[in-house]
Short mmCIF file of C-alpha atoms (C1' of nucleotides) in Angstrom, two decimals:
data_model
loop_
_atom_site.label_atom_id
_atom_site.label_comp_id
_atom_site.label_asym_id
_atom_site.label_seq_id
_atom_site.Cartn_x
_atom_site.Cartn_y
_atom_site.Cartn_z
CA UNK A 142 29.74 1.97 -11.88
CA UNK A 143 26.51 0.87 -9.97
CA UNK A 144 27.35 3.97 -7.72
CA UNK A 145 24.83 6.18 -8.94
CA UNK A 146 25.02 9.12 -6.79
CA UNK A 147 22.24 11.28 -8.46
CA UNK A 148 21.02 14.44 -7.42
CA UNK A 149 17.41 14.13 -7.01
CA UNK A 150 14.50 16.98 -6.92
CA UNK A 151 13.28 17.73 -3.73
CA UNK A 152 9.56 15.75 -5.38
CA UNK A 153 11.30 12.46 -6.19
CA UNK A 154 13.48 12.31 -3.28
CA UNK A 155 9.84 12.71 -1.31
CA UNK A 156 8.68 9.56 -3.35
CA UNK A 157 11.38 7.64 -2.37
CA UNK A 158 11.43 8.43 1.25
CA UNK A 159 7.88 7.50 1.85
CA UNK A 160 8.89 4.29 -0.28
CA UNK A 161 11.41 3.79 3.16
CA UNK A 162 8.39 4.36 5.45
CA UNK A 163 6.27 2.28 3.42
CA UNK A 164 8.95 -0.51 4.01
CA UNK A 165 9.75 0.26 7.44
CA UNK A 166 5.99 -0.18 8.28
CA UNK A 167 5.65 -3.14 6.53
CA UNK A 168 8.04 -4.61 8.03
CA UNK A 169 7.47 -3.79 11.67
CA UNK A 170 3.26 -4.39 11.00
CA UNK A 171 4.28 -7.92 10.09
CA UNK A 172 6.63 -8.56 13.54
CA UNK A 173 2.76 -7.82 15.23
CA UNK A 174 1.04 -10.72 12.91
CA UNK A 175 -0.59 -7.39 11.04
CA UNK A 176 -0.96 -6.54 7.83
CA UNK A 177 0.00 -2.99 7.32
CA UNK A 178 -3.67 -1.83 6.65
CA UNK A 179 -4.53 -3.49 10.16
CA UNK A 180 -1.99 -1.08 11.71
CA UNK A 181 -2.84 2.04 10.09
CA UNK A 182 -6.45 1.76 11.22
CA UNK A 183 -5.44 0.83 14.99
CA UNK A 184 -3.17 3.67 14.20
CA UNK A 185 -6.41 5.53 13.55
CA UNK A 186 -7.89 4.48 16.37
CA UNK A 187 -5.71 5.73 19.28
CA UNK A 188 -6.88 8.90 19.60
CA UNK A 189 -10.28 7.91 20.76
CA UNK A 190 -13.59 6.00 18.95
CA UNK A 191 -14.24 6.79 15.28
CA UNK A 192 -17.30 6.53 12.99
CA UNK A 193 -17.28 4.33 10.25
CA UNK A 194 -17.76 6.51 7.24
CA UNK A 195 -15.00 8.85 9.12
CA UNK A 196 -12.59 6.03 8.96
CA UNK A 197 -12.94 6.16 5.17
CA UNK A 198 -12.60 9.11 4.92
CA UNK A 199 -9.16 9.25 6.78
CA UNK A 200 -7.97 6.29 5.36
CA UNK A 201 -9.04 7.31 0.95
CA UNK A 202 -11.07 3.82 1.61
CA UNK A 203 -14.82 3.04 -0.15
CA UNK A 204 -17.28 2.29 3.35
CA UNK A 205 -17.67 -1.17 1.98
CA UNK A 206 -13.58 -1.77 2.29
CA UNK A 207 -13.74 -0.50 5.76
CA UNK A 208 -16.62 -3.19 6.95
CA UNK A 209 -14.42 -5.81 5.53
CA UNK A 210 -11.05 -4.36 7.31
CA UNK A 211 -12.96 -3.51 10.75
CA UNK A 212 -14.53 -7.08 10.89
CA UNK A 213 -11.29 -9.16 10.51
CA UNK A 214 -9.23 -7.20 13.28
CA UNK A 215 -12.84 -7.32 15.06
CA UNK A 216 -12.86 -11.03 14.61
CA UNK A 217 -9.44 -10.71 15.90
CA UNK A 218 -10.49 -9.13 19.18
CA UNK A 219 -8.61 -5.47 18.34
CA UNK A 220 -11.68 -3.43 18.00
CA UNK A 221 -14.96 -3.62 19.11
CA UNK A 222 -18.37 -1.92 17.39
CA UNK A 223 -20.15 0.32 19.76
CA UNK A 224 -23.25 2.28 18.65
CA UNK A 225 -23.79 5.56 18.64
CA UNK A 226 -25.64 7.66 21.18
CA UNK A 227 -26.78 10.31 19.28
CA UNK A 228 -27.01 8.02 15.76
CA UNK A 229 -28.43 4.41 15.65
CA UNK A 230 -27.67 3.93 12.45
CA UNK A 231 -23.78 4.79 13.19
CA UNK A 232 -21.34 2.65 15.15
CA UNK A 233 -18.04 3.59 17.23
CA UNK A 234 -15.06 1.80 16.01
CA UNK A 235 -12.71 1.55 19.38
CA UNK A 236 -9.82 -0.43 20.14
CA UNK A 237 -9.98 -3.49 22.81
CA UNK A 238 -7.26 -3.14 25.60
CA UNK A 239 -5.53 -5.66 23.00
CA UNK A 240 -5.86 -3.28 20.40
CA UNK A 241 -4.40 -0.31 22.33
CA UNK A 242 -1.16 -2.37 22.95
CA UNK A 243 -0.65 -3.45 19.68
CA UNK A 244 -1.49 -0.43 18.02
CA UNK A 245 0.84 1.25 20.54
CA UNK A 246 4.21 -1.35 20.24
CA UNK A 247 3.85 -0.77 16.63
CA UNK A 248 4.20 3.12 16.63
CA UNK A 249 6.86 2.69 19.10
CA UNK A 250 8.97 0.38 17.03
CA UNK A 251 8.07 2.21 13.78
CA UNK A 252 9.05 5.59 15.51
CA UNK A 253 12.30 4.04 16.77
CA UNK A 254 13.28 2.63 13.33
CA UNK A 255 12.82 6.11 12.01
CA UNK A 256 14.51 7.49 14.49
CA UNK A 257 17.70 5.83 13.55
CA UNK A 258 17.67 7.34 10.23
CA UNK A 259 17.04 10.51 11.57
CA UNK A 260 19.81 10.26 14.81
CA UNK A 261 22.72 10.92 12.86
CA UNK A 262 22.03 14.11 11.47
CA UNK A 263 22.83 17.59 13.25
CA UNK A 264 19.63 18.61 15.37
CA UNK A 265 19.33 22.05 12.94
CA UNK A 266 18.59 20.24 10.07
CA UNK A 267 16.45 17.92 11.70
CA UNK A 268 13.98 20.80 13.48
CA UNK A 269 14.33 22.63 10.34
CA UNK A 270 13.55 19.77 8.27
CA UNK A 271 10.43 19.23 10.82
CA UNK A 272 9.28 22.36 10.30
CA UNK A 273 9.42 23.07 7.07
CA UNK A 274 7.97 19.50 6.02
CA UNK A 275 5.54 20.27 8.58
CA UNK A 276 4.55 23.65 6.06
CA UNK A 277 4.09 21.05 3.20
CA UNK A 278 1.57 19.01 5.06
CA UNK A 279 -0.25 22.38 5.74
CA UNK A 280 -0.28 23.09 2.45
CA UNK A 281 -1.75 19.57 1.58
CA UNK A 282 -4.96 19.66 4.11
CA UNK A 283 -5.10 23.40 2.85
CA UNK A 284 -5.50 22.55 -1.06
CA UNK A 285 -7.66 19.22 -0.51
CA UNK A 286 -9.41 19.56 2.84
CA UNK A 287 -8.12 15.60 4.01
CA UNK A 288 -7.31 16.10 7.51
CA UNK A 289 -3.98 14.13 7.89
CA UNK B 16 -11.14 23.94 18.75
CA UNK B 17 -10.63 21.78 15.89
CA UNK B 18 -7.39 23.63 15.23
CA UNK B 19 -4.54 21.24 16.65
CA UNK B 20 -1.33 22.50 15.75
CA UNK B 21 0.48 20.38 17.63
CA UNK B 22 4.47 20.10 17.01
CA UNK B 23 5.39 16.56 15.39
CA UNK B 24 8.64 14.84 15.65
CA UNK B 25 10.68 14.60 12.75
CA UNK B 26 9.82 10.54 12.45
CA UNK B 27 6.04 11.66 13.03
CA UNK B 28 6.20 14.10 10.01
CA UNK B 29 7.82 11.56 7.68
CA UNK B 30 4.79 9.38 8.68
CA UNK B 31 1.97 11.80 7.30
CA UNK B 32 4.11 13.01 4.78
CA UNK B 33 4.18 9.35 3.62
CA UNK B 34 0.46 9.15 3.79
CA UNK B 35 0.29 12.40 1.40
CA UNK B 36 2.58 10.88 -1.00
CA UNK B 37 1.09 7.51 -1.19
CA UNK B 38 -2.31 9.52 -1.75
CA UNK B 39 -1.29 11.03 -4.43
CA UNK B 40 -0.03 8.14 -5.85
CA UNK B 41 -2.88 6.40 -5.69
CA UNK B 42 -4.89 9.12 -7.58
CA UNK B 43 -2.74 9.61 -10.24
CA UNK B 44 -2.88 5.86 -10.76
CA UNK B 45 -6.70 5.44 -10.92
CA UNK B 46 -6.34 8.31 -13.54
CA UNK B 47 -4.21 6.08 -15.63
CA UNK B 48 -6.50 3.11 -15.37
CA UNK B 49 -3.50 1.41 -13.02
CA UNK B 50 -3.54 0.14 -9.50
CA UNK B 51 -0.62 1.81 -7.52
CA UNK B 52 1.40 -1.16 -7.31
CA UNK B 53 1.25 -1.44 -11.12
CA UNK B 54 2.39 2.08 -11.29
CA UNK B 55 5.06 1.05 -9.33
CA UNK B 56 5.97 -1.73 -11.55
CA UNK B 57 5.74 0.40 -14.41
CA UNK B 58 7.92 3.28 -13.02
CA UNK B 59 10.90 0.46 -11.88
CA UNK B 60 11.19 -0.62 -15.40
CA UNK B 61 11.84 2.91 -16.86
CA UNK B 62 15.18 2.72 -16.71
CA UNK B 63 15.32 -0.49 -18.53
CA UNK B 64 14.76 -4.17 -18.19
CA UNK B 65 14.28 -5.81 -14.54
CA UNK B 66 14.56 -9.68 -13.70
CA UNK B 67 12.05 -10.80 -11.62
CA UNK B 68 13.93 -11.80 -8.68
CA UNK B 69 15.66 -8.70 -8.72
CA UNK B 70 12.04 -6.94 -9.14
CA UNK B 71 11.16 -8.49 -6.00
CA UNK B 72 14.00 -7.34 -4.37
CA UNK B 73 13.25 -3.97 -5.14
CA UNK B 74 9.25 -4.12 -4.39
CA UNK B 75 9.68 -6.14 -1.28
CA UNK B 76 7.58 -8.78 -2.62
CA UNK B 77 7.57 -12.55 -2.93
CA UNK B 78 8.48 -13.80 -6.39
CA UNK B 79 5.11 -15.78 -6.95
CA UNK B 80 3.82 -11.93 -6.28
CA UNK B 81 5.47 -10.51 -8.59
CA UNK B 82 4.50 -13.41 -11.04
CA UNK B 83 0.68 -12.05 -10.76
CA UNK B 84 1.50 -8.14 -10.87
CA UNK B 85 3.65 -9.14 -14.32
CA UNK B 86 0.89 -11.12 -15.61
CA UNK B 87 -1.59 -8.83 -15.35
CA UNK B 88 0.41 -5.93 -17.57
CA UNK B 89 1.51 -8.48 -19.52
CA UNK B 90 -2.47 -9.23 -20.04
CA UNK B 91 -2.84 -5.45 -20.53
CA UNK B 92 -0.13 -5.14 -22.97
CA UNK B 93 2.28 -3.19 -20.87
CA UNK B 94 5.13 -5.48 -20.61
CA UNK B 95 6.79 -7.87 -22.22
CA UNK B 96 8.53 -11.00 -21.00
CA UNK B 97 11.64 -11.83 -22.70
CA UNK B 98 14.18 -14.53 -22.42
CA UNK B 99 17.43 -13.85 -20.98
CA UNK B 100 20.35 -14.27 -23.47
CA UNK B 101 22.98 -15.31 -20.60
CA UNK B 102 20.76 -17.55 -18.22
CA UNK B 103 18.06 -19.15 -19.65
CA UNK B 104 16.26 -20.00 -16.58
CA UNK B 105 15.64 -15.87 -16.48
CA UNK B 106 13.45 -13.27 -18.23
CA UNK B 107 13.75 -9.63 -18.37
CA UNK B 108 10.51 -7.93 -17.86
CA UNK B 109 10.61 -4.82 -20.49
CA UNK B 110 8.20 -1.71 -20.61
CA UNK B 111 6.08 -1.65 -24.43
CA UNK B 112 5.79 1.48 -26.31
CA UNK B 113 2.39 1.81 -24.32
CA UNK B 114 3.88 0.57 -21.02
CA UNK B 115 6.58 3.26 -21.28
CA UNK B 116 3.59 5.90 -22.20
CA UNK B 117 1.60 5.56 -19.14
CA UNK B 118 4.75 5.15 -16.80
CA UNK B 119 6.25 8.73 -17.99
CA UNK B 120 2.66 10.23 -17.86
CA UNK B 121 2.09 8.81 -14.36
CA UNK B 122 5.86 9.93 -13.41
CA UNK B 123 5.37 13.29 -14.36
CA UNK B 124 1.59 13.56 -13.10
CA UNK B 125 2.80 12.67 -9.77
CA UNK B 126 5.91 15.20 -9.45
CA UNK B 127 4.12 18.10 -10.37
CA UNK B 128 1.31 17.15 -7.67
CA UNK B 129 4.10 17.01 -5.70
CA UNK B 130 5.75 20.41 -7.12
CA UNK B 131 2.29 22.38 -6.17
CA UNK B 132 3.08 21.01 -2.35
CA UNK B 133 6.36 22.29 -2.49
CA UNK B 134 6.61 25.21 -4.64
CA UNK B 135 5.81 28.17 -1.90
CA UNK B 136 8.51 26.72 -0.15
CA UNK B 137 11.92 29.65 -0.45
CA UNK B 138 14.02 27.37 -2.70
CA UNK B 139 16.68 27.73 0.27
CA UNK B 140 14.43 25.92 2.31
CA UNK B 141 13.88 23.04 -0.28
CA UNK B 142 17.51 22.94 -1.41
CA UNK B 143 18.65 22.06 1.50
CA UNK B 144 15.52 19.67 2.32
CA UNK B 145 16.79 17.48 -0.69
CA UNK B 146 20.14 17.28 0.70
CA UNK B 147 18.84 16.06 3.94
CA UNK B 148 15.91 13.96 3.04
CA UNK B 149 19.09 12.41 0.71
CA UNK B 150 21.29 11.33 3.29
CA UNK B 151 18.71 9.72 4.77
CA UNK B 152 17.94 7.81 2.08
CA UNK B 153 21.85 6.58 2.00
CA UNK B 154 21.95 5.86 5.36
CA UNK B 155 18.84 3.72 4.75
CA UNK B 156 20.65 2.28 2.38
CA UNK B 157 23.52 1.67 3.96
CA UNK B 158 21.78 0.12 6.99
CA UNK B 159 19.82 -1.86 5.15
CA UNK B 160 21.50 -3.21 1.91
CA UNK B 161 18.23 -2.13 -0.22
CA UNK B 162 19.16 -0.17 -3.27
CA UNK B 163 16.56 2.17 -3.27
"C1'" DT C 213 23.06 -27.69 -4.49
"C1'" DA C 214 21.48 -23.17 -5.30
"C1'" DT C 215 18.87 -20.09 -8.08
"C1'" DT C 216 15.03 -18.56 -11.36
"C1'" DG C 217 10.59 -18.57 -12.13
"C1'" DT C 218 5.85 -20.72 -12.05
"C1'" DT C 219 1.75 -23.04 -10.09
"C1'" DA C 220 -1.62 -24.09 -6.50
"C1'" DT C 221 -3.90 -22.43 -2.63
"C1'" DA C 222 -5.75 -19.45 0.77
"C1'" DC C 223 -6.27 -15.04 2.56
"C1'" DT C 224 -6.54 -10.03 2.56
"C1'" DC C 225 -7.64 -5.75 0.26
"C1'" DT C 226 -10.49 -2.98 -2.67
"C1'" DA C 227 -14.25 -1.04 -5.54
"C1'" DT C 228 -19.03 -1.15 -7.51
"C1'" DA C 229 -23.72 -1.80 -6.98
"C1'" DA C 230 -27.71 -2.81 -4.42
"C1'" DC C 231 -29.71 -2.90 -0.06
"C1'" DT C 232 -31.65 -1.65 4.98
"C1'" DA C 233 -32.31 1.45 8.54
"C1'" DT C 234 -32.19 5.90 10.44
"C1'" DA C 235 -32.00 11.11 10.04
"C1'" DT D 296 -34.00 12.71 0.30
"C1'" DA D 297 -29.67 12.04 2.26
"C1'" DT D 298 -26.60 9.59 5.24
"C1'" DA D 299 -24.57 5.35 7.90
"C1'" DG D 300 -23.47 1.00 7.37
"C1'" DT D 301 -23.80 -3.80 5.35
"C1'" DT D 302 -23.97 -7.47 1.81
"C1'" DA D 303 -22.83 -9.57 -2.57
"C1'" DT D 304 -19.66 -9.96 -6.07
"C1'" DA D 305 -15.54 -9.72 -8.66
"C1'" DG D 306 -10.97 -8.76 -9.25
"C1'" DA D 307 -6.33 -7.45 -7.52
"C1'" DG D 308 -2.58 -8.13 -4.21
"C1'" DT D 309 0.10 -11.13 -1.18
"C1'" DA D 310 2.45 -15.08 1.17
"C1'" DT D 311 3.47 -20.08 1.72
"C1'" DA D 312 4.67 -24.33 -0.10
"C1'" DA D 313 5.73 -27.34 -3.73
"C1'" DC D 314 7.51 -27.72 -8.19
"C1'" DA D 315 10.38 -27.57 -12.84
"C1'" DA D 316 14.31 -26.10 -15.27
"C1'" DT D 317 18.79 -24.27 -15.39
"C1'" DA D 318 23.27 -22.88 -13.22
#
DNA sequence: TATTGTTATACTCTATAACTATA
DNA sequence: TATAGTTATAGAGTATAACAATA
């Protein structure tokens, strides 16, 4: 009676699934004494250095949200503020060695906890799947200009 | 130069794709005069009356958390709490006429954000999408316990 | 004893508005 | 003037711990 196998649209079944990787990195940002915004701006950060105004942009975030989020994991010794060469009014968010290892264990463990979800399906659907969800992302940065 | 089309894993794409999702959540929310964990709230109730343990099962909140979310759209006129006729330590938390307004306007708002993503998609593609993404979902489920 | 829900407390997250400094 | 970033403020979200009432 509680088995309600429903067949979903391809639209809700998206909203549950990120609901899963919502959880998943919850959970695993939590194991690193994060909270899950801490991660996704380490996250961020990996690449390389990045502005201040560009980190709210990449993370939908008001500036003044990012100074608060940037100076507790600064006060935490994950990031430091370096300033600009070419601006002195901007600074370079970058990631202390620190940083770079947390931010890094957590995509690992995140990636692996995915992974297990994804492991027992046939490797078709899963390179199809890739691809095609890749195309949907595309199509995102394509109608709203966000760079994911 | 700025053109990186790099290949993502599977795991990788259901991170951004995620990140989409969630942004689109959010804006549909702040259209509605909601926070997106209100939205949330709202949407879990649709179906019908929720305890509040079991709505903190299914948010992945504490219960003293979910005591503030309630009572703020129960200041707002949104929900209702009302006494449980078997256990009488227990309330159901139940949608009002308004509550269930703005949760099926944010529902559908959301999906047909989501549609636009997905409508070039050939509908073979997407068919079968929705049977993967699904079994991932059970197998989350399974693994997990969480009713999604 | 275990469970349901609330309260008290302390943070974190977030937006708005006003501000300084640089471009 | 416009942009980069901060500060001040207020409210929302969250967890921990302690509690009351019911099962």
């Amino acid at each position: 009676m509680t088995e309600t196998t429903e067949t979903l649209s391809l639209a809700e079944t998206l909203v549950r699934l990120s609901q899963v990787v919502q959880h998943v990195f919850a959970e695993v940002s939590r194991e690193h004494g994060l909270t899950p915004q801490q991660a996704q701006l380490l996250c961020r950060l990996v690449p390389g250095p990045v502005r201040m105004a560009d980190l709210a942009r990449m993370l939908n975030l008001e500036k003044s949200s990012v100074t608060g989020l940037v100076d507790r994991v600064e006060n935490r010794g994950l990031v430091t503020r370096a300033q600009d060469a070419n601006d002195r009014r901007a600074c370079q968010v970058t990631l202390t060695p620190l940083g770079i290892k947390l931010a890094l264990h957590s995509h690992s463990n995140v990636m692996s906890r995915l992974d297990l979800l994804v492991n027992g399906l046939p490797s078709a659907d899963t390179d199809q799947m890739a691809s095609v969800l890749a195309s949907i992302l595309a199509q995102y940065s394509a109608s709203t200009g966000h760079r994911m």
